[in-house]
PDB file of C-alpha atoms and ligand atoms in Angstrom:
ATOM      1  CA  UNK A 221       0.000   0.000   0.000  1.00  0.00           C
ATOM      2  CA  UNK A 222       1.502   3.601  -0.847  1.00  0.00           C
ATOM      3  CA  UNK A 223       0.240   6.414   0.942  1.00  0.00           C
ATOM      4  CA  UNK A 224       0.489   9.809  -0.955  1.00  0.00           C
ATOM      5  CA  UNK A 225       1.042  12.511   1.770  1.00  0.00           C
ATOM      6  CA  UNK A 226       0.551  16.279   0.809  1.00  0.00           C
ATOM      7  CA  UNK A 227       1.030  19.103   3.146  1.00  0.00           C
ATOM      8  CA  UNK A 228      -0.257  22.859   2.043  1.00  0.00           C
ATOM      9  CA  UNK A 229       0.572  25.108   5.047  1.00  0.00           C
ATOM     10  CA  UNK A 230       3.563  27.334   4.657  1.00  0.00           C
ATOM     11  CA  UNK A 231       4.175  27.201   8.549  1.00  0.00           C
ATOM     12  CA  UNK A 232       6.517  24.210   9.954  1.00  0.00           C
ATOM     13  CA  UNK A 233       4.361  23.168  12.821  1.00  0.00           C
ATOM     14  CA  UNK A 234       0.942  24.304  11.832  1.00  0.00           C
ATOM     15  CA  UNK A 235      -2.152  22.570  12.283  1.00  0.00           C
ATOM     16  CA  UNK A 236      -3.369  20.756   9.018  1.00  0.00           C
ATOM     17  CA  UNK A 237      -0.051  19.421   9.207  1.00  0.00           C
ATOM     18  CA  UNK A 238      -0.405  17.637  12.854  1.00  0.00           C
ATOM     19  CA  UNK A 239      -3.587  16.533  11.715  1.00  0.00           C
ATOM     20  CA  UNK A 240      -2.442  14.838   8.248  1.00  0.00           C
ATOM     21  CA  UNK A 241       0.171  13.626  10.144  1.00  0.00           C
ATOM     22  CA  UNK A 242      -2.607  11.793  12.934  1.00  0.00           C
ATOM     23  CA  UNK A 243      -4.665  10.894   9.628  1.00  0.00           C
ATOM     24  CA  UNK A 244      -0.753   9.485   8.262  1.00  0.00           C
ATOM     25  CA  UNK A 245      -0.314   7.802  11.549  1.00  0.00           C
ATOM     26  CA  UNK A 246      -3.846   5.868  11.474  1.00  0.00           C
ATOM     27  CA  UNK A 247      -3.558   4.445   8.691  1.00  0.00           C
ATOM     28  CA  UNK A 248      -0.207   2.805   9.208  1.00  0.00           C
ATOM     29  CA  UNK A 249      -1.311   1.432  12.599  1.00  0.00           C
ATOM     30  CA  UNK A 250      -3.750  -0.651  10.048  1.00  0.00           C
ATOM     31  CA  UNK A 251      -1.606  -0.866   7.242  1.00  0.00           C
ATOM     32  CA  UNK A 252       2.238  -1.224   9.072  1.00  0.00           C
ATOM     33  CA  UNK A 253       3.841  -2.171   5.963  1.00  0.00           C
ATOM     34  CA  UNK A 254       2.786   0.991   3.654  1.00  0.00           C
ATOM     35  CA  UNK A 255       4.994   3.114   2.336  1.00  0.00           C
ATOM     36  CA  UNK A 256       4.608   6.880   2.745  1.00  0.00           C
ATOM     37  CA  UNK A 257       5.620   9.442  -0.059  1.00  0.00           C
ATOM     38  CA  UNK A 258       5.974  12.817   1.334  1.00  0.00           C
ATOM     39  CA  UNK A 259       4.947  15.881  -1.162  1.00  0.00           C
ATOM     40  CA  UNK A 260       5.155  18.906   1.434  1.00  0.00           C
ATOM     41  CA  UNK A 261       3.429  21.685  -1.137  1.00  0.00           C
ATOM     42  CA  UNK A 262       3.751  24.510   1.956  1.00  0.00           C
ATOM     43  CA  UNK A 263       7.118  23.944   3.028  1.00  0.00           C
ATOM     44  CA  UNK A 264       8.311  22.796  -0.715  1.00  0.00           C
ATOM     45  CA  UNK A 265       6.545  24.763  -3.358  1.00  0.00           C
ATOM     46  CA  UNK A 266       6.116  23.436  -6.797  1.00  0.00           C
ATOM     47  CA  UNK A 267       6.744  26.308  -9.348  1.00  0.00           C
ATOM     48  CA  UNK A 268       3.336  27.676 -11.181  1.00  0.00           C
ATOM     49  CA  UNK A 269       2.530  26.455 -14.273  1.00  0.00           C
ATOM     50  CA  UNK A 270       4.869  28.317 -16.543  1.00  0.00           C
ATOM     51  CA  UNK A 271       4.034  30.190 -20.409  1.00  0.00           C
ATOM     52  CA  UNK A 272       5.810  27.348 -22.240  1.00  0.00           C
ATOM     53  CA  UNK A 273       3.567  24.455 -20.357  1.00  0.00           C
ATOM     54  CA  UNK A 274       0.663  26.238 -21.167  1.00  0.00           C
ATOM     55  CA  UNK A 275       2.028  26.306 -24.465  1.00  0.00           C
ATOM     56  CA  UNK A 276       2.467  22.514 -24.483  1.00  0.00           C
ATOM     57  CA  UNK A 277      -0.878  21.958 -23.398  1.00  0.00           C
ATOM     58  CA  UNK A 278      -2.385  23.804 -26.386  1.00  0.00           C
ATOM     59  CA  UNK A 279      -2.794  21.222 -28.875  1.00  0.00           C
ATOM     60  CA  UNK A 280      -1.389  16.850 -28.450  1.00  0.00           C
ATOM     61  CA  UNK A 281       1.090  18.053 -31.474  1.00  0.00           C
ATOM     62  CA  UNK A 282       2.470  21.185 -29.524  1.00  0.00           C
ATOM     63  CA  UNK A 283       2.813  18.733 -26.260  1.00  0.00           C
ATOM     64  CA  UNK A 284       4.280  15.846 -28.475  1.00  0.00           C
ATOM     65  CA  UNK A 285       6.783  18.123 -30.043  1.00  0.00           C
ATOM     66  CA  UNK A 286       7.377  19.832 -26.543  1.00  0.00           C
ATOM     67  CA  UNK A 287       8.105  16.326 -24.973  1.00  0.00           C
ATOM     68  CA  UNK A 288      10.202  15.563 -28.140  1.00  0.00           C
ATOM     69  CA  UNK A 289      12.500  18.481 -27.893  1.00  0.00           C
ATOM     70  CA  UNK A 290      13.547  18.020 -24.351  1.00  0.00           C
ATOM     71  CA  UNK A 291      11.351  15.993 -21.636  1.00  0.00           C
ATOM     72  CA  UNK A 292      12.064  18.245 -19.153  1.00  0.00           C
ATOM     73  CA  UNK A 293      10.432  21.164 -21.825  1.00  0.00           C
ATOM     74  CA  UNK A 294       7.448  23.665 -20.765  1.00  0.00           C
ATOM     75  CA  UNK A 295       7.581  21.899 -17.477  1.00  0.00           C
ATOM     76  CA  UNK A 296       6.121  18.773 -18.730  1.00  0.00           C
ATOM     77  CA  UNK A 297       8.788  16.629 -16.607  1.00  0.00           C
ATOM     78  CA  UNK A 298       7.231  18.272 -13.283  1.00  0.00           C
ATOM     79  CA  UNK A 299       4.061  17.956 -14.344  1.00  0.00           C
ATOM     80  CA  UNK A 300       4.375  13.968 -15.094  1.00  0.00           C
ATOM     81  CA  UNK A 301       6.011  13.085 -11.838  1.00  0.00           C
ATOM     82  CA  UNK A 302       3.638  15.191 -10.074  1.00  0.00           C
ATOM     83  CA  UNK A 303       0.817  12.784 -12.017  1.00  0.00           C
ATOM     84  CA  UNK A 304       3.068   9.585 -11.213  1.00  0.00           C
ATOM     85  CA  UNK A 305       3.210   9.988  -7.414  1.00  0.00           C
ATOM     86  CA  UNK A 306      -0.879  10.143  -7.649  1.00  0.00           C
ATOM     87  CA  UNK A 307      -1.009   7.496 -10.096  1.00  0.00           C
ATOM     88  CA  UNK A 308       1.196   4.819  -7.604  1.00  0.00           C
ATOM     89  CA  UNK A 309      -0.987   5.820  -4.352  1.00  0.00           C
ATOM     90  CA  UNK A 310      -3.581   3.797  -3.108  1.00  0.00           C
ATOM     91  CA  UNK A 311      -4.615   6.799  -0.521  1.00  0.00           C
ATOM     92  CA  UNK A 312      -4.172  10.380  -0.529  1.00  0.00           C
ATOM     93  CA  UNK A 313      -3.713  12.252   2.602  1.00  0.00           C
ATOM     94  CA  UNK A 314      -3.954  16.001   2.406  1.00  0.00           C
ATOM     95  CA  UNK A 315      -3.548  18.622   5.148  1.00  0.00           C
ATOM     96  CA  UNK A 316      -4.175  21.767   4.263  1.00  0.00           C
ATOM     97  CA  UNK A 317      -5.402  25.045   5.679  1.00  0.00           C
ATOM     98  CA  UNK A 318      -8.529  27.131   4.902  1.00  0.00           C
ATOM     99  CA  UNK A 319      -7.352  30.628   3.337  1.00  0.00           C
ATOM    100  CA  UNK A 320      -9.497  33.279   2.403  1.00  0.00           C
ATOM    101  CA  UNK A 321     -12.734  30.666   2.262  1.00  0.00           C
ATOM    102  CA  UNK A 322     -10.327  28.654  -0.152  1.00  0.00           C
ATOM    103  CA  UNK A 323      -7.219  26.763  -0.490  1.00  0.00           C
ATOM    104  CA  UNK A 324      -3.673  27.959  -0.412  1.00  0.00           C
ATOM    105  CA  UNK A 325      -2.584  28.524  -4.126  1.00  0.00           C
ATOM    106  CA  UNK A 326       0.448  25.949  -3.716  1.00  0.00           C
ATOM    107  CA  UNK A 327      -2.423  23.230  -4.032  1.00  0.00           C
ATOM    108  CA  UNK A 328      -4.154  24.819  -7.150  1.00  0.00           C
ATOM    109  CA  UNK A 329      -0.389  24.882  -8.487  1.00  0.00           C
ATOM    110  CA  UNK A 330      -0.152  21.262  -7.669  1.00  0.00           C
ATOM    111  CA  UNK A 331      -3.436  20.879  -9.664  1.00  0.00           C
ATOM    112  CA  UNK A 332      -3.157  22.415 -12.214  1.00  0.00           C
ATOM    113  CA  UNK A 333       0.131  20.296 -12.868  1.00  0.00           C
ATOM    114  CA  UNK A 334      -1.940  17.324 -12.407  1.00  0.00           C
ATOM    115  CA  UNK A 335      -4.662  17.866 -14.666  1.00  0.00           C
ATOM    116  CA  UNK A 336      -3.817  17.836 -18.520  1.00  0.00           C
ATOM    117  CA  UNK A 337      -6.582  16.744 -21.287  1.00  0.00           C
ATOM    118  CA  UNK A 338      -5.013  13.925 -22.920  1.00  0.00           C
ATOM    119  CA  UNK A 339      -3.053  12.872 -19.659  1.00  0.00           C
ATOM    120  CA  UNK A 340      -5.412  12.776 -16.770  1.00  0.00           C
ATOM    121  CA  UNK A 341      -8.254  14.086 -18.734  1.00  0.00           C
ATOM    122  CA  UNK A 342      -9.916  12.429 -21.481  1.00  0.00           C
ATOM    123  CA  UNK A 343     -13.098  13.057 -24.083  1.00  0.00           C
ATOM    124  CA  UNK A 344     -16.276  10.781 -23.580  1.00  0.00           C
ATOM    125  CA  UNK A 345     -17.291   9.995 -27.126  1.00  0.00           C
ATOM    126  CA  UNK A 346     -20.143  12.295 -26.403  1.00  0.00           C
ATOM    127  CA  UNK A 347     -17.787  15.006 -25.992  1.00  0.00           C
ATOM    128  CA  UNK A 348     -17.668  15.260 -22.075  1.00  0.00           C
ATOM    129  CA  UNK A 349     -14.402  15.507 -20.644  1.00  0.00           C
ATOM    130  CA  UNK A 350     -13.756  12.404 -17.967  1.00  0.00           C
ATOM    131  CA  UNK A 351     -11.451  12.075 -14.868  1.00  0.00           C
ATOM    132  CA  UNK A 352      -8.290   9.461 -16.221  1.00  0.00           C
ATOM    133  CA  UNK A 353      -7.144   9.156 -12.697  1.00  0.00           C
ATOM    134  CA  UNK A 354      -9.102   5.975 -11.009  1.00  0.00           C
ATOM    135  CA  UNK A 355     -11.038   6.703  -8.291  1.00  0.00           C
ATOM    136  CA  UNK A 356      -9.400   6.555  -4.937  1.00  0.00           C
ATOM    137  CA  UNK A 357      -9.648   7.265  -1.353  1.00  0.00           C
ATOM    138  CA  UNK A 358      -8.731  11.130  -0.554  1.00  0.00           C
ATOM    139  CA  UNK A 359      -8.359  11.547   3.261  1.00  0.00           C
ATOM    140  CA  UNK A 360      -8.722  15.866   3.626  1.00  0.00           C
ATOM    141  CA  UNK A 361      -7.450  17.310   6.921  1.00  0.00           C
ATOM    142  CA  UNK A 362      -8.640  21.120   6.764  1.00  0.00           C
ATOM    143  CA  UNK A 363      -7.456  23.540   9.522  1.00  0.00           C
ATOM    144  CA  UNK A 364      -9.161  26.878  10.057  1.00  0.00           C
ATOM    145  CA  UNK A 365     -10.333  29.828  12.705  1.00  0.00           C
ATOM    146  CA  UNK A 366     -13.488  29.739  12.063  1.00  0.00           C
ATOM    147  CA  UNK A 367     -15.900  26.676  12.599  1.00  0.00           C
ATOM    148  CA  UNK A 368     -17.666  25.054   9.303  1.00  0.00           C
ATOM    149  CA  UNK A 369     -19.858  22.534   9.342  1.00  0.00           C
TER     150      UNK A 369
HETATM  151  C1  FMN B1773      -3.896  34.253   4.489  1.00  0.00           C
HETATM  152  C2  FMN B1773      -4.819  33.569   5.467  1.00  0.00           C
HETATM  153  C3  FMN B1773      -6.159  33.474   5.170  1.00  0.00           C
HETATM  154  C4  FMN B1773      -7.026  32.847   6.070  1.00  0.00           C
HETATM  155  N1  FMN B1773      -8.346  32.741   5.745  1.00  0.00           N
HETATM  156  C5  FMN B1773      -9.191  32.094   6.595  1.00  0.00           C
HETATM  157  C6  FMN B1773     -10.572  31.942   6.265  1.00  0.00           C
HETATM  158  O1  FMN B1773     -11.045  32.350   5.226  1.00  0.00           O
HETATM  159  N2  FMN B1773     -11.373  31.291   7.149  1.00  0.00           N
HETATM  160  C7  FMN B1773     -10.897  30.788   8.330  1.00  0.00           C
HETATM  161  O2  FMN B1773     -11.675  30.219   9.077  1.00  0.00           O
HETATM  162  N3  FMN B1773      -9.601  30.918   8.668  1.00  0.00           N
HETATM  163  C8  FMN B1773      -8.738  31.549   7.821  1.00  0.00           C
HETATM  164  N4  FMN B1773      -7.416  31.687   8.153  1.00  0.00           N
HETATM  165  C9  FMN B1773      -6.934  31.089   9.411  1.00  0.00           C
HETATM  166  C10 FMN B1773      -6.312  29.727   9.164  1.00  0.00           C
HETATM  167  O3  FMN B1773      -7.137  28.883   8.391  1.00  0.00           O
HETATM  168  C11 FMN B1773      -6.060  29.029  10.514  1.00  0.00           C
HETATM  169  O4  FMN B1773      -5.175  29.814  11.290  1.00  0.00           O
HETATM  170  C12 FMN B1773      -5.490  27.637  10.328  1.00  0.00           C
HETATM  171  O5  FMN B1773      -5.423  26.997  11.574  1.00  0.00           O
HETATM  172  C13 FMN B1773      -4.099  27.686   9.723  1.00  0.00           C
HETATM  173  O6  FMN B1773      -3.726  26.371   9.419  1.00  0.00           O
HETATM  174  P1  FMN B1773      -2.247  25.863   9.636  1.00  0.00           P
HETATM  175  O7  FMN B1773      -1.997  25.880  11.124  1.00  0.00           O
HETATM  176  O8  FMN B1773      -2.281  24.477   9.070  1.00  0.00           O
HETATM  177  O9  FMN B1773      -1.331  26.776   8.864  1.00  0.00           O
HETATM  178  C14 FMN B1773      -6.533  32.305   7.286  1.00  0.00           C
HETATM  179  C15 FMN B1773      -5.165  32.419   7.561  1.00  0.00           C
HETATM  180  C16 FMN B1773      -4.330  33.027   6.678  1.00  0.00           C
HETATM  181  C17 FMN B1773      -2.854  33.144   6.998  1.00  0.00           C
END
């Protein structure tokens, strides 16, 4: 079992990331042989998704030829490891805080790495775009001021 762990708070010792960590913790009492990768968004940012990926993601031929040139082109590299760590977890843990009735933009960066039509997006024949990525548990530790329920 391989446990995907993502942290989004920019402070060391904040919250979200004691309570991914309990979440973390939990599931290797039950699963004591699972490995854990460790994707720390807060404390590691993952650069934005740069003008010559966006380029990439244009057309399949622009993305071919962008892969082509160099693998490591537009950011494409990032982007597919990014997809690979999802793609070899059985669970994802994420700890993240609330800001600003949202999440932190590191995690929006990390998604919009992870979703690419053609990738982890495809086309239904009827035209509707469909999720690549099979389905998943996605443990979500959320750490705010105010109380939501
Ligand atoms: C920029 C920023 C925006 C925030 N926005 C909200 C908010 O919209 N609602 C809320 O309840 N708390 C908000 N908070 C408070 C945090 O969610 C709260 O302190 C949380 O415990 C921080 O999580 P952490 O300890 O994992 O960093 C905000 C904090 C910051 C720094």
């Amino acid at each position: 079992m391989n446990i995907l762990h993502i942290d989004c708070s920019a402070r060391a010792g904040s919250h979200s990331r004691a309570l991914s960590n309990a979440m973390v913790q939990k599931l290797l009492a039950r699963h004591p042989h699972a490995e854990v990768l460790r994707r720390d968004l807060g404390l590691e940012p993952i650069p934005h998704a740069e003008a010559a990926y966006a380029a990439a993601l244009a057309t399949p031929a622009a993305m071919a030829a962008a892969q082509a040139a160099n693998p490591a082109n537009g950011g494409v590299q990032l982007s597919e490891s990014l997809i690979q760590e999802v793609e070899a977890a059985d669970v994802l843990v994420i700890g993240t805080p609330m800001n600003n009735f949202t999440l932190p933009s590191v995690f929006k960066a990390w998604i919009d790495q992870l979703l690419r039509v053609g990738r982890t997006i495809g086309m239904s024949a009827g035209g509707e775009k469909v999720g690549l990525l099979a389905d998943r548990p996605v443990y979500v530790g959320i750490a705010s001021r105010g109380v939501f329920s």
